[in-house]
Amino acid sequence: VRNPLRSEAEAFRFLIVVLGGAIVIAAAAYVNRWLGLVAAVLVIAWLVRWVRGGGE
Amino acid sequence: MAAAHAEHLDHHGEHHGPPPPHYSSRVAPATLGMFLFIGSEIMLFGAFFTAYFFVRVANGTPWPTPPFELPIYVAFINTCILVTSSFTIHWSLQSIKKGNVWGLRAGLLLTFLMGLTFLISQVMEYLRIGFNTGDGAFPTIFFCLTGLHGAHVFVGLTILLFMTIRAFRGHFSAEHHHGVEIGGIYWHFVDVMWIVVYLTVYIL
């Protein structure tokens, strides 16, 4: 498991990843609020996978 | 560790003062302390988000409840300011790692000013928003979530103020910049939390 706050550089990288996900969610929500919700679920699932896969 | 222990022994080999600390973790104590602090903060935010989801999903409260409206675009500008401040604090740490003290000072000062702008802008937003905590579940949760984050920005600004003062006093160098590293982790955490708050409260 990756610790996204292990160092300042890791925390900054995590912020960039979260920002990317947020842009996807905001763009989807702009089209339709429910589409934004679906995008949020997908982004969260991808983020969890990204954090869990960090140690491999 | 041996060197630290040797400092406590005089020339007769006798021990003076408290025993040297034993670190059982590979993580530095200050960093571990920040991890634990951030862990408790995540749980605190989790409690507030639970209240938000209960009000909105289980209770079915319209969001925002008419006739109230949320200032999405002002909050978007605020988001841009806060995210940019993460870039400047990252730049300040990269600068001091290369021995650039003025880069550190400029980066920290810019980060502090942007954080302060965010906080002042949020207070202005509260004054003009047109509803208060007594107007129902929606305003209550809105003020709780954004206010909790605002309190974290205030704590972050206090940390940043001390970091900036220390930077101008020359306390940091290319070899010794742990204080900037720890403060940077906290500031990025505060920014990540704002992105989550902005998405859930203003966008979705």
Short mmCIF file of N, CA and C in Angstrom, two decimals, chain B residues 112-175:
data_model
loop_
_atom_site.label_atom_id
_atom_site.label_comp_id
_atom_site.label_asym_id
_atom_site.label_seq_id
_atom_site.Cartn_x
_atom_site.Cartn_y
_atom_site.Cartn_z
N PHE B 112 1.55 31.60 2.12
CA PHE B 112 0.85 32.21 3.25
C PHE B 112 -0.18 33.23 2.75
N LEU B 113 0.24 34.07 1.81
CA LEU B 113 -0.66 35.12 1.31
C LEU B 113 -1.86 34.52 0.58
N MET B 114 -1.62 33.45 -0.18
CA MET B 114 -2.74 32.82 -0.89
C MET B 114 -3.69 32.13 0.08
N GLY B 115 -3.13 31.50 1.11
CA GLY B 115 -3.98 30.88 2.14
C GLY B 115 -4.82 31.92 2.85
N LEU B 116 -4.20 33.07 3.14
CA LEU B 116 -4.90 34.17 3.81
C LEU B 116 -6.01 34.72 2.91
N THR B 117 -5.71 34.84 1.62
CA THR B 117 -6.72 35.30 0.66
C THR B 117 -7.91 34.35 0.65
N PHE B 118 -7.61 33.05 0.66
CA PHE B 118 -8.67 32.04 0.67
C PHE B 118 -9.57 32.23 1.89
N LEU B 119 -8.94 32.40 3.05
CA LEU B 119 -9.69 32.49 4.30
C LEU B 119 -10.54 33.76 4.35
N ILE B 120 -9.94 34.89 3.94
CA ILE B 120 -10.69 36.16 3.92
C ILE B 120 -11.87 36.06 2.95
N SER B 121 -11.60 35.45 1.79
CA SER B 121 -12.65 35.29 0.78
C SER B 121 -13.79 34.43 1.32
N GLN B 122 -13.44 33.40 2.09
CA GLN B 122 -14.47 32.53 2.66
C GLN B 122 -15.32 33.28 3.70
N VAL B 123 -14.66 34.11 4.49
CA VAL B 123 -15.40 34.91 5.48
C VAL B 123 -16.35 35.88 4.76
N MET B 124 -15.86 36.50 3.69
CA MET B 124 -16.71 37.42 2.89
C MET B 124 -17.90 36.67 2.32
N GLU B 125 -17.63 35.42 1.88
CA GLU B 125 -18.71 34.59 1.32
C GLU B 125 -19.77 34.30 2.38
N TYR B 126 -19.32 34.01 3.58
CA TYR B 126 -20.26 33.75 4.69
C TYR B 126 -21.15 34.97 4.96
N LEU B 127 -20.53 36.16 4.90
CA LEU B 127 -21.27 37.38 5.22
C LEU B 127 -22.33 37.71 4.17
N ARG B 128 -22.10 37.27 2.92
CA ARG B 128 -23.01 37.65 1.84
C ARG B 128 -23.88 36.50 1.35
N ILE B 129 -23.77 35.34 1.98
CA ILE B 129 -24.41 34.16 1.41
C ILE B 129 -25.94 34.16 1.54
N GLY B 130 -26.45 34.87 2.54
CA GLY B 130 -27.91 35.02 2.61
C GLY B 130 -28.65 33.97 3.42
N PHE B 131 -27.96 33.06 4.06
CA PHE B 131 -28.62 32.12 4.97
C PHE B 131 -27.71 31.86 6.16
N ASN B 132 -28.30 31.27 7.20
CA ASN B 132 -27.52 31.02 8.42
C ASN B 132 -27.79 29.61 8.94
N THR B 133 -27.09 29.22 9.97
CA THR B 133 -27.20 27.84 10.46
C THR B 133 -28.60 27.48 10.94
N GLY B 134 -29.37 28.48 11.35
CA GLY B 134 -30.71 28.20 11.86
C GLY B 134 -31.76 28.03 10.77
N ASP B 135 -31.34 28.09 9.49
CA ASP B 135 -32.31 28.03 8.39
C ASP B 135 -32.57 26.62 7.87
N GLY B 136 -32.11 25.61 8.58
CA GLY B 136 -32.40 24.24 8.14
C GLY B 136 -31.17 23.35 8.10
N ALA B 137 -31.38 22.12 7.64
CA ALA B 137 -30.29 21.13 7.62
C ALA B 137 -29.21 21.49 6.59
N PHE B 138 -29.65 21.97 5.42
CA PHE B 138 -28.68 22.29 4.38
C PHE B 138 -27.68 23.38 4.82
N PRO B 139 -28.17 24.53 5.33
CA PRO B 139 -27.19 25.54 5.78
C PRO B 139 -26.30 25.04 6.92
N THR B 140 -26.87 24.23 7.81
CA THR B 140 -26.08 23.72 8.94
C THR B 140 -24.90 22.90 8.45
N ILE B 141 -25.20 21.95 7.55
CA ILE B 141 -24.13 21.08 7.03
C ILE B 141 -23.14 21.88 6.19
N PHE B 142 -23.68 22.84 5.43
CA PHE B 142 -22.80 23.68 4.61
C PHE B 142 -21.78 24.42 5.49
N PHE B 143 -22.28 25.07 6.55
CA PHE B 143 -21.38 25.83 7.42
C PHE B 143 -20.44 24.90 8.20
N CYS B 144 -20.94 23.71 8.58
CA CYS B 144 -20.10 22.77 9.33
C CYS B 144 -18.92 22.31 8.47
N LEU B 145 -19.22 21.87 7.23
CA LEU B 145 -18.16 21.33 6.38
C LEU B 145 -17.16 22.39 5.94
N THR B 146 -17.68 23.52 5.44
CA THR B 146 -16.77 24.57 4.97
C THR B 146 -16.07 25.25 6.15
N GLY B 147 -16.79 25.36 7.28
CA GLY B 147 -16.19 25.97 8.48
C GLY B 147 -15.09 25.09 9.07
N LEU B 148 -15.34 23.77 9.07
CA LEU B 148 -14.31 22.84 9.56
C LEU B 148 -13.05 22.96 8.70
N HIS B 149 -13.27 23.03 7.40
CA HIS B 149 -12.10 23.19 6.52
C HIS B 149 -11.42 24.53 6.74
N GLY B 150 -12.24 25.57 6.93
CA GLY B 150 -11.67 26.90 7.19
C GLY B 150 -10.80 26.90 8.44
N ALA B 151 -11.24 26.15 9.46
CA ALA B 151 -10.45 26.04 10.70
C ALA B 151 -9.10 25.38 10.41
N HIS B 152 -9.13 24.40 9.49
CA HIS B 152 -7.87 23.73 9.12
C HIS B 152 -6.95 24.67 8.34
N VAL B 153 -7.55 25.51 7.51
CA VAL B 153 -6.74 26.50 6.79
C VAL B 153 -6.10 27.45 7.80
N PHE B 154 -6.86 27.83 8.82
CA PHE B 154 -6.33 28.72 9.86
C PHE B 154 -5.13 28.07 10.57
N VAL B 155 -5.28 26.78 10.92
CA VAL B 155 -4.16 26.05 11.56
C VAL B 155 -2.97 25.99 10.59
N GLY B 156 -3.27 25.69 9.31
CA GLY B 156 -2.21 25.65 8.30
C GLY B 156 -1.50 26.99 8.16
N LEU B 157 -2.27 28.07 8.23
CA LEU B 157 -1.68 29.41 8.13
C LEU B 157 -0.78 29.70 9.33
N THR B 158 -1.21 29.23 10.51
CA THR B 158 -0.38 29.43 11.70
C THR B 158 0.96 28.69 11.53
N ILE B 159 0.88 27.45 11.05
CA ILE B 159 2.10 26.68 10.79
C ILE B 159 2.96 27.40 9.75
N LEU B 160 2.29 27.88 8.69
CA LEU B 160 3.02 28.58 7.62
C LEU B 160 3.69 29.86 8.12
N LEU B 161 3.01 30.55 9.05
CA LEU B 161 3.57 31.78 9.60
C LEU B 161 4.88 31.49 10.33
N PHE B 162 4.85 30.43 11.15
CA PHE B 162 6.07 30.05 11.88
C PHE B 162 7.17 29.60 10.91
N MET B 163 6.76 28.84 9.89
CA MET B 163 7.74 28.38 8.89
C MET B 163 8.38 29.57 8.17
N THR B 164 7.53 30.57 7.82
CA THR B 164 8.04 31.73 7.09
C THR B 164 8.99 32.55 7.98
N ILE B 165 8.60 32.74 9.24
CA ILE B 165 9.48 33.48 10.17
C ILE B 165 10.82 32.75 10.31
N ARG B 166 10.75 31.44 10.46
CA ARG B 166 11.99 30.65 10.59
C ARG B 166 12.83 30.73 9.31
N ALA B 167 12.13 30.74 8.16
CA ALA B 167 12.87 30.83 6.88
C ALA B 167 13.60 32.16 6.78
N PHE B 168 12.95 33.25 7.23
CA PHE B 168 13.59 34.57 7.16
C PHE B 168 14.69 34.72 8.21
N ARG B 169 14.62 33.90 9.25
CA ARG B 169 15.69 33.93 10.26
C ARG B 169 16.84 32.99 9.90
N GLY B 170 16.69 32.29 8.79
CA GLY B 170 17.77 31.42 8.30
C GLY B 170 17.87 30.09 9.02
N HIS B 171 16.71 29.57 9.49
CA HIS B 171 16.74 28.29 10.22
C HIS B 171 16.81 27.07 9.30
N PHE B 172 16.53 27.26 8.02
CA PHE B 172 16.50 26.12 7.10
C PHE B 172 17.67 26.19 6.13
N SER B 173 18.14 25.00 5.75
CA SER B 173 19.23 24.92 4.77
C SER B 173 18.98 23.71 3.89
N ALA B 174 19.88 23.47 2.96
CA ALA B 174 19.74 22.33 2.06
C ALA B 174 19.75 21.01 2.83
N GLU B 175 20.44 21.00 3.98
CA GLU B 175 20.53 19.77 4.79
C GLU B 175 19.41 19.69 5.83
#
